[in-house]
Tab-separated table of N, CA and C in Angstrom:
chain	number	residue	atom	x	y	z
A	272	UNK	N	-8.506	4.430	-17.749
A	272	UNK	CA	-7.612	5.540	-17.537
A	272	UNK	C	-7.915	6.181	-16.190
A	273	UNK	N	-6.882	6.507	-15.441
A	273	UNK	CA	-7.031	7.119	-14.124
A	273	UNK	C	-7.158	8.626	-14.264
A	274	UNK	N	-7.904	9.249	-13.337
A	274	UNK	CA	-8.016	10.701	-13.390
A	274	UNK	C	-6.657	11.350	-13.135
A	275	UNK	N	-6.418	12.482	-13.811
A	275	UNK	CA	-5.155	13.197	-13.649
A	275	UNK	C	-5.117	13.921	-12.313
A	276	UNK	N	-6.219	14.514	-11.916
A	276	UNK	CA	-6.267	15.186	-10.622
A	276	UNK	C	-7.614	14.911	-9.971
A	277	UNK	N	-7.640	15.052	-8.665
A	277	UNK	CA	-8.855	14.792	-7.909
A	277	UNK	C	-9.108	15.985	-7.011
A	278	UNK	N	-10.371	16.200	-6.713
A	278	UNK	CA	-10.721	17.229	-5.747
A	278	UNK	C	-10.414	16.757	-4.343
A	279	UNK	N	-10.280	17.685	-3.416
A	279	UNK	CA	-9.889	17.304	-2.050
A	279	UNK	C	-10.984	16.510	-1.339
A	280	UNK	N	-12.198	16.533	-1.836
A	280	UNK	CA	-13.282	15.788	-1.194
A	280	UNK	C	-13.626	14.487	-1.917
A	281	UNK	N	-12.875	14.141	-2.954
A	281	UNK	CA	-13.140	12.919	-3.696
A	281	UNK	C	-12.702	11.700	-2.881
A	282	UNK	N	-13.555	10.703	-2.870
A	282	UNK	CA	-13.244	9.465	-2.173
A	282	UNK	C	-12.365	8.593	-3.065
A	283	UNK	N	-11.411	7.906	-2.457
A	283	UNK	CA	-10.521	7.011	-3.196
A	283	UNK	C	-10.626	5.597	-2.634
A	284	UNK	N	-10.270	4.635	-3.472
A	284	UNK	CA	-10.129	3.248	-3.042
A	284	UNK	C	-8.643	3.009	-2.805
A	285	UNK	N	-8.316	2.694	-1.555
A	285	UNK	CA	-6.923	2.617	-1.123
A	285	UNK	C	-6.614	1.216	-0.587
A	286	UNK	N	-5.506	0.651	-1.062
A	286	UNK	CA	-4.966	-0.557	-0.452
A	286	UNK	C	-3.898	-0.086	0.522
A	287	UNK	N	-4.132	-0.289	1.834
A	287	UNK	CA	-3.184	0.120	2.864
A	287	UNK	C	-2.483	-1.114	3.398
A	288	UNK	N	-1.155	-1.142	3.256
A	288	UNK	CA	-0.356	-2.287	3.686
A	288	UNK	C	0.429	-1.892	4.937
A	289	UNK	N	0.099	-2.525	6.044
A	289	UNK	CA	0.677	-2.165	7.333
A	289	UNK	C	2.100	-2.689	7.485
A	290	UNK	N	2.775	-2.179	8.481
A	290	UNK	CA	4.151	-2.559	8.764
A	290	UNK	C	4.267	-3.795	9.631
A	291	UNK	N	5.520	-4.178	9.879
A	291	UNK	CA	5.840	-5.341	10.699
A	291	UNK	C	5.327	-5.124	12.114
A	292	UNK	N	4.708	-6.129	12.670
A	292	UNK	CA	4.098	-6.122	14.001
A	292	UNK	C	2.994	-5.071	14.143
A	293	UNK	N	2.412	-4.675	13.034
A	293	UNK	CA	1.213	-3.822	13.046
A	293	UNK	C	0.031	-4.686	12.650
A	294	UNK	N	-1.144	-4.145	12.813
A	294	UNK	CA	-2.355	-4.902	12.492
A	294	UNK	C	-3.291	-4.033	11.658
A	295	UNK	N	-4.218	-4.658	10.936
A	295	UNK	CA	-5.222	-3.876	10.224
A	295	UNK	C	-6.023	-3.019	11.208
A	296	UNK	N	-6.483	-1.882	10.719
A	296	UNK	CA	-7.301	-1.013	11.553
A	296	UNK	C	-6.506	-0.075	12.428
A	297	UNK	N	-5.232	0.112	12.119
A	297	UNK	CA	-4.405	1.026	12.888
A	297	UNK	C	-4.789	2.485	12.653
A	298	UNK	N	-4.021	3.385	13.221
A	298	UNK	CA	-4.312	4.819	13.172
A	298	UNK	C	-4.345	5.349	11.738
A	299	UNK	N	-3.355	4.987	10.925
A	299	UNK	CA	-3.268	5.547	9.573
A	299	UNK	C	-4.426	5.093	8.673
A	300	UNK	N	-4.696	3.789	8.550
A	300	UNK	CA	-5.819	3.401	7.701
A	300	UNK	C	-7.165	3.856	8.270
A	301	UNK	N	-7.277	3.921	9.586
A	301	UNK	CA	-8.526	4.404	10.195
A	301	UNK	C	-8.757	5.873	9.864
A	302	UNK	N	-7.695	6.663	9.890
A	302	UNK	CA	-7.789	8.076	9.524
A	302	UNK	C	-8.297	8.220	8.093
A	303	UNK	N	-7.747	7.427	7.183
A	303	UNK	CA	-8.186	7.489	5.787
A	303	UNK	C	-9.658	7.098	5.656
A	304	UNK	N	-10.055	6.048	6.351
A	304	UNK	CA	-11.454	5.609	6.294
A	304	UNK	C	-12.395	6.656	6.890
A	305	UNK	N	-11.968	7.315	7.961
A	305	UNK	CA	-12.790	8.358	8.583
A	305	UNK	C	-12.976	9.564	7.670
A	306	UNK	N	-12.108	9.677	6.680
A	306	UNK	CA	-12.201	10.786	5.726
A	306	UNK	C	-12.793	10.321	4.394
A	307	UNK	N	-13.701	9.353	4.495
A	307	UNK	CA	-14.562	8.914	3.400
A	307	UNK	C	-13.863	8.114	2.303
A	308	UNK	N	-12.674	7.589	2.576
A	308	UNK	CA	-12.026	6.733	1.589
A	308	UNK	C	-12.385	5.278	1.889
A	309	UNK	N	-12.434	4.481	0.845
A	309	UNK	CA	-12.623	3.046	1.007
A	309	UNK	C	-11.241	2.439	1.169
A	310	UNK	N	-11.004	1.817	2.313
A	310	UNK	CA	-9.670	1.312	2.630
A	310	UNK	C	-9.716	-0.212	2.752
A	311	UNK	N	-8.882	-0.859	1.964
A	311	UNK	CA	-8.685	-2.301	2.063
A	311	UNK	C	-7.375	-2.480	2.816
A	312	UNK	N	-7.433	-3.171	3.948
A	312	UNK	CA	-6.310	-3.225	4.884
A	312	UNK	C	-6.114	-4.666	5.359
A	313	UNK	N	-5.556	-5.529	4.492
A	313	UNK	CA	-5.445	-6.945	4.853
A	313	UNK	C	-4.404	-7.192	5.940
A	314	UNK	N	-4.616	-8.260	6.682
A	314	UNK	CA	-3.629	-8.710	7.667
A	314	UNK	C	-2.476	-9.371	6.913
A	315	UNK	N	-1.277	-8.873	7.147
A	315	UNK	CA	-0.087	-9.418	6.496
A	315	UNK	C	0.762	-10.143	7.537
A	316	UNK	N	1.187	-11.377	7.246
A	316	UNK	CA	1.989	-12.116	8.215
A	316	UNK	C	3.357	-11.466	8.404
A	317	UNK	N	3.816	-11.405	9.646
A	317	UNK	CA	5.106	-10.787	9.956
A	317	UNK	C	6.297	-11.622	9.508
A	318	UNK	N	6.207	-12.924	9.618
A	318	UNK	CA	7.385	-13.771	9.427
A	318	UNK	C	7.524	-14.365	8.034
A	319	UNK	N	6.607	-14.051	7.109
A	319	UNK	CA	6.673	-14.629	5.760
A	319	UNK	C	6.414	-13.523	4.743
A	320	UNK	N	7.506	-12.902	4.273
A	320	UNK	CA	7.390	-11.772	3.355
A	320	UNK	C	6.703	-12.178	2.048
A	321	UNK	N	7.060	-13.323	1.500
A	321	UNK	CA	6.463	-13.760	0.240
A	321	UNK	C	4.951	-13.958	0.386
A	322	UNK	N	4.517	-14.503	1.523
A	322	UNK	CA	3.078	-14.660	1.774
A	322	UNK	C	2.408	-13.291	1.883
A	323	UNK	N	3.077	-12.334	2.512
A	323	UNK	CA	2.522	-10.979	2.618
A	323	UNK	C	2.332	-10.380	1.229
A	324	UNK	N	3.306	-10.574	0.346
A	324	UNK	CA	3.187	-10.060	-1.028
A	324	UNK	C	2.032	-10.756	-1.747
A	325	UNK	N	1.899	-12.071	-1.575
A	325	UNK	CA	0.794	-12.806	-2.227
A	325	UNK	C	-0.570	-12.289	-1.746
A	326	UNK	N	-0.708	-12.071	-0.444
A	326	UNK	CA	-1.974	-11.564	0.108
A	326	UNK	C	-2.266	-10.170	-0.440
A	327	UNK	N	-1.259	-9.304	-0.437
A	327	UNK	CA	-1.441	-7.944	-0.946
A	327	UNK	C	-1.765	-7.959	-2.441
A	328	UNK	N	-1.096	-8.832	-3.194
A	328	UNK	CA	-1.358	-8.908	-4.638
A	328	UNK	C	-2.790	-9.366	-4.897
A	329	UNK	N	-3.268	-10.329	-4.118
A	329	UNK	CA	-4.651	-10.800	-4.271
A	329	UNK	C	-5.639	-9.669	-3.993
A	330	UNK	N	-5.378	-8.868	-2.958
A	330	UNK	CA	-6.249	-7.714	-2.668
A	330	UNK	C	-6.180	-6.697	-3.796
A	331	UNK	N	-4.982	-6.449	-4.288
A	331	UNK	CA	-4.828	-5.517	-5.411
A	331	UNK	C	-5.629	-6.010	-6.620
A	332	UNK	N	-5.484	-7.280	-6.939
A	332	UNK	CA	-6.162	-7.847	-8.114
A	332	UNK	C	-7.683	-7.848	-7.956
A	333	UNK	N	-8.183	-7.914	-6.731
A	333	UNK	CA	-9.613	-8.007	-6.452
A	333	UNK	C	-10.332	-6.668	-6.601
A	334	UNK	N	-9.647	-5.557	-6.412
A	334	UNK	CA	-10.280	-4.236	-6.369
A	334	UNK	C	-9.636	-3.306	-7.389
A	335	UNK	N	-10.428	-2.436	-7.951
A	335	UNK	CA	-9.865	-1.388	-8.813
A	335	UNK	C	-9.473	-0.235	-7.891
A	336	UNK	N	-8.182	-0.078	-7.678
A	336	UNK	CA	-7.684	0.845	-6.665
A	336	UNK	C	-7.197	2.153	-7.274
A	337	UNK	N	-7.261	3.205	-6.473
A	337	UNK	CA	-6.726	4.495	-6.886
A	337	UNK	C	-5.291	4.686	-6.423
A	338	UNK	N	-4.927	4.043	-5.318
A	338	UNK	CA	-3.581	4.194	-4.766
A	338	UNK	C	-3.271	3.023	-3.842
A	339	UNK	N	-1.985	2.681	-3.755
A	339	UNK	CA	-1.502	1.696	-2.783
A	339	UNK	C	-0.605	2.453	-1.812
A	340	UNK	N	-0.924	2.357	-0.522
A	340	UNK	CA	-0.129	2.990	0.526
A	340	UNK	C	0.541	1.880	1.324
A	341	UNK	N	1.846	2.002	1.501
A	341	UNK	CA	2.577	1.027	2.293
A	341	UNK	C	3.382	1.718	3.376
A	342	UNK	N	3.263	1.229	4.594
A	342	UNK	CA	3.967	1.798	5.732
A	342	UNK	C	5.059	0.836	6.195
A	343	UNK	N	6.305	1.298	6.223
A	343	UNK	CA	7.447	0.523	6.692
A	343	UNK	C	7.557	-0.790	5.902
A	344	UNK	N	7.407	-1.933	6.556
A	344	UNK	CA	7.478	-3.209	5.837
A	344	UNK	C	6.394	-3.291	4.767
A	345	UNK	N	5.239	-2.678	5.033
A	345	UNK	CA	4.181	-2.616	4.023
A	345	UNK	C	4.616	-1.843	2.784
A	346	UNK	N	5.524	-0.884	2.961
A	346	UNK	CA	6.088	-0.169	1.818
A	346	UNK	C	6.927	-1.093	0.959
A	347	UNK	N	7.698	-1.959	1.602
A	347	UNK	CA	8.477	-2.944	0.856
A	347	UNK	C	7.552	-3.922	0.139
A	348	UNK	N	6.464	-4.320	0.798
A	348	UNK	CA	5.473	-5.194	0.153
A	348	UNK	C	4.909	-4.483	-1.079
A	349	UNK	N	4.533	-3.215	-0.930
A	349	UNK	CA	3.973	-2.447	-2.051
A	349	UNK	C	4.949	-2.378	-3.218
A	350	UNK	N	6.229	-2.194	-2.929
A	350	UNK	CA	7.243	-2.121	-3.985
A	350	UNK	C	7.347	-3.430	-4.757
A	351	UNK	N	6.996	-4.541	-4.136
A	351	UNK	CA	7.108	-5.859	-4.755
A	351	UNK	C	5.822	-6.316	-5.438
A	352	UNK	N	4.786	-5.468	-5.446
A	352	UNK	CA	3.532	-5.806	-6.125
A	352	UNK	C	3.624	-5.525	-7.616
A	353	UNK	N	2.826	-6.249	-8.374
A	353	UNK	CA	2.583	-5.897	-9.769
A	353	UNK	C	1.387	-4.954	-9.743
A	354	UNK	N	1.660	-3.658	-9.550
A	354	UNK	CA	0.581	-2.678	-9.342
A	354	UNK	C	0.313	-1.815	-10.567
A	355	UNK	N	0.795	-2.253	-11.714
A	355	UNK	CA	0.520	-1.591	-12.993
A	355	UNK	C	0.731	-0.088	-12.886
A	356	UNK	N	-0.273	0.710	-13.278
A	356	UNK	CA	-0.132	2.172	-13.257
A	356	UNK	C	-0.699	2.811	-11.991
A	357	UNK	N	-1.059	1.996	-11.013
A	357	UNK	CA	-1.580	2.526	-9.752
A	357	UNK	C	-0.446	3.183	-8.975
A	358	UNK	N	-0.623	4.434	-8.553
A	358	UNK	CA	0.439	5.109	-7.804
A	358	UNK	C	0.686	4.463	-6.449
A	359	UNK	N	1.940	4.557	-6.014
A	359	UNK	CA	2.341	4.090	-4.687
A	359	UNK	C	2.660	5.295	-3.811
A	360	UNK	N	2.259	5.206	-2.546
A	360	UNK	CA	2.683	6.154	-1.518
A	360	UNK	C	3.355	5.315	-0.451
A	361	UNK	N	4.634	5.558	-0.230
A	361	UNK	CA	5.425	4.734	0.680
A	361	UNK	C	5.859	5.568	1.877
A	362	UNK	N	5.450	5.113	3.063
A	362	UNK	CA	5.784	5.793	4.309
A	362	UNK	C	6.931	5.045	4.972
A	363	UNK	N	8.099	5.630	4.969
A	363	UNK	CA	9.292	4.994	5.564
A	363	UNK	C	9.449	3.544	5.098
A	364	UNK	N	9.510	3.292	3.788
A	364	UNK	CA	9.551	1.910	3.306
A	364	UNK	C	10.819	1.183	3.754
A	365	UNK	N	10.633	-0.020	4.254
A	365	UNK	CA	11.748	-0.847	4.739
A	365	UNK	C	12.294	-1.704	3.601
A	366	UNK	N	12.594	-1.078	2.473
A	366	UNK	CA	12.989	-1.802	1.264
A	366	UNK	C	14.365	-2.447	1.376
A	367	UNK	N	15.234	-1.925	2.219
A	367	UNK	CA	16.567	-2.528	2.342
A	367	UNK	C	16.522	-3.851	3.095
A	368	UNK	N	15.509	-4.025	3.912
A	368	UNK	CA	15.414	-5.227	4.743
A	368	UNK	C	14.558	-6.322	4.117
A	369	UNK	N	13.557	-5.940	3.306
A	369	UNK	CA	12.585	-6.916	2.793
A	369	UNK	C	12.474	-6.845	1.276
A	370	UNK	N	12.245	-7.999	0.662
A	370	UNK	CA	11.961	-8.064	-0.760
A	370	UNK	C	13.190	-7.965	-1.632
A	371	UNK	N	12.954	-7.974	-2.928
A	371	UNK	CA	14.043	-7.964	-3.900
A	371	UNK	C	14.085	-6.684	-4.717
A	372	UNK	N	13.013	-5.914	-4.720
A	372	UNK	CA	12.948	-4.695	-5.512
A	372	UNK	C	13.726	-3.593	-4.793
A	373	UNK	N	14.610	-2.930	-5.526
A	373	UNK	CA	15.459	-1.898	-4.922
A	373	UNK	C	15.204	-0.503	-5.492
A	374	UNK	N	14.273	-0.394	-6.431
A	374	UNK	CA	13.904	0.908	-6.984
A	374	UNK	C	12.384	1.016	-7.004
A	375	UNK	N	11.893	2.242	-7.109
A	375	UNK	CA	10.453	2.454	-7.186
A	375	UNK	C	10.077	2.841	-8.609
A	376	UNK	N	8.834	2.614	-8.933
A	376	UNK	CA	8.362	2.953	-10.272
A	376	UNK	C	8.109	4.470	-10.354
A	377	UNK	N	8.093	5.015	-11.553
A	377	UNK	CA	7.824	6.446	-11.716
A	377	UNK	C	6.485	6.814	-11.092
A	378	UNK	N	6.435	8.001	-10.509
A	378	UNK	CA	5.201	8.490	-9.906
A	378	UNK	C	5.007	8.089	-8.451
A	379	UNK	N	5.957	7.334	-7.895
A	379	UNK	CA	5.860	6.932	-6.493
A	379	UNK	C	6.159	8.128	-5.604
A	380	UNK	N	5.397	8.246	-4.523
A	380	UNK	CA	5.593	9.318	-3.546
A	380	UNK	C	6.121	8.697	-2.259
A	381	UNK	N	7.196	9.287	-1.728
A	381	UNK	CA	7.752	8.852	-0.447
A	381	UNK	C	7.815	10.084	0.440
A	382	UNK	N	6.767	10.304	1.271
A	382	UNK	CA	6.754	11.508	2.111
A	382	UNK	C	7.875	11.540	3.136
A	383	UNK	N	8.352	10.391	3.569
A	383	UNK	CA	9.444	10.327	4.548
A	383	UNK	C	10.199	9.046	4.289
A	384	UNK	N	11.501	9.148	4.161
A	384	UNK	CA	12.264	7.929	3.836
A	384	UNK	C	13.375	7.694	4.826
């Protein structure tokens, strides 16, 4: 069972999925890591969406995560994961361009769409 609320200083395990033509270790995942979170930030191929989903799913399955964050194309990848009850945070998700999922699961946060 996941905690209902967390303190502002609690560390989280985050799967960060970068956008198209971005690379691991960018500004956003680095910011999270600098603030004491454990960030898993795999390299996702730009030209093969299905491979990106497979890589992200393998990372998800490997770690017990508190949240999945997806930025742009990474948001579309996150929407296509089997992420069970893990919350999603989607930053400008490019869902209209990539993947087959057209809705988000309950509890998903989209700070900017």
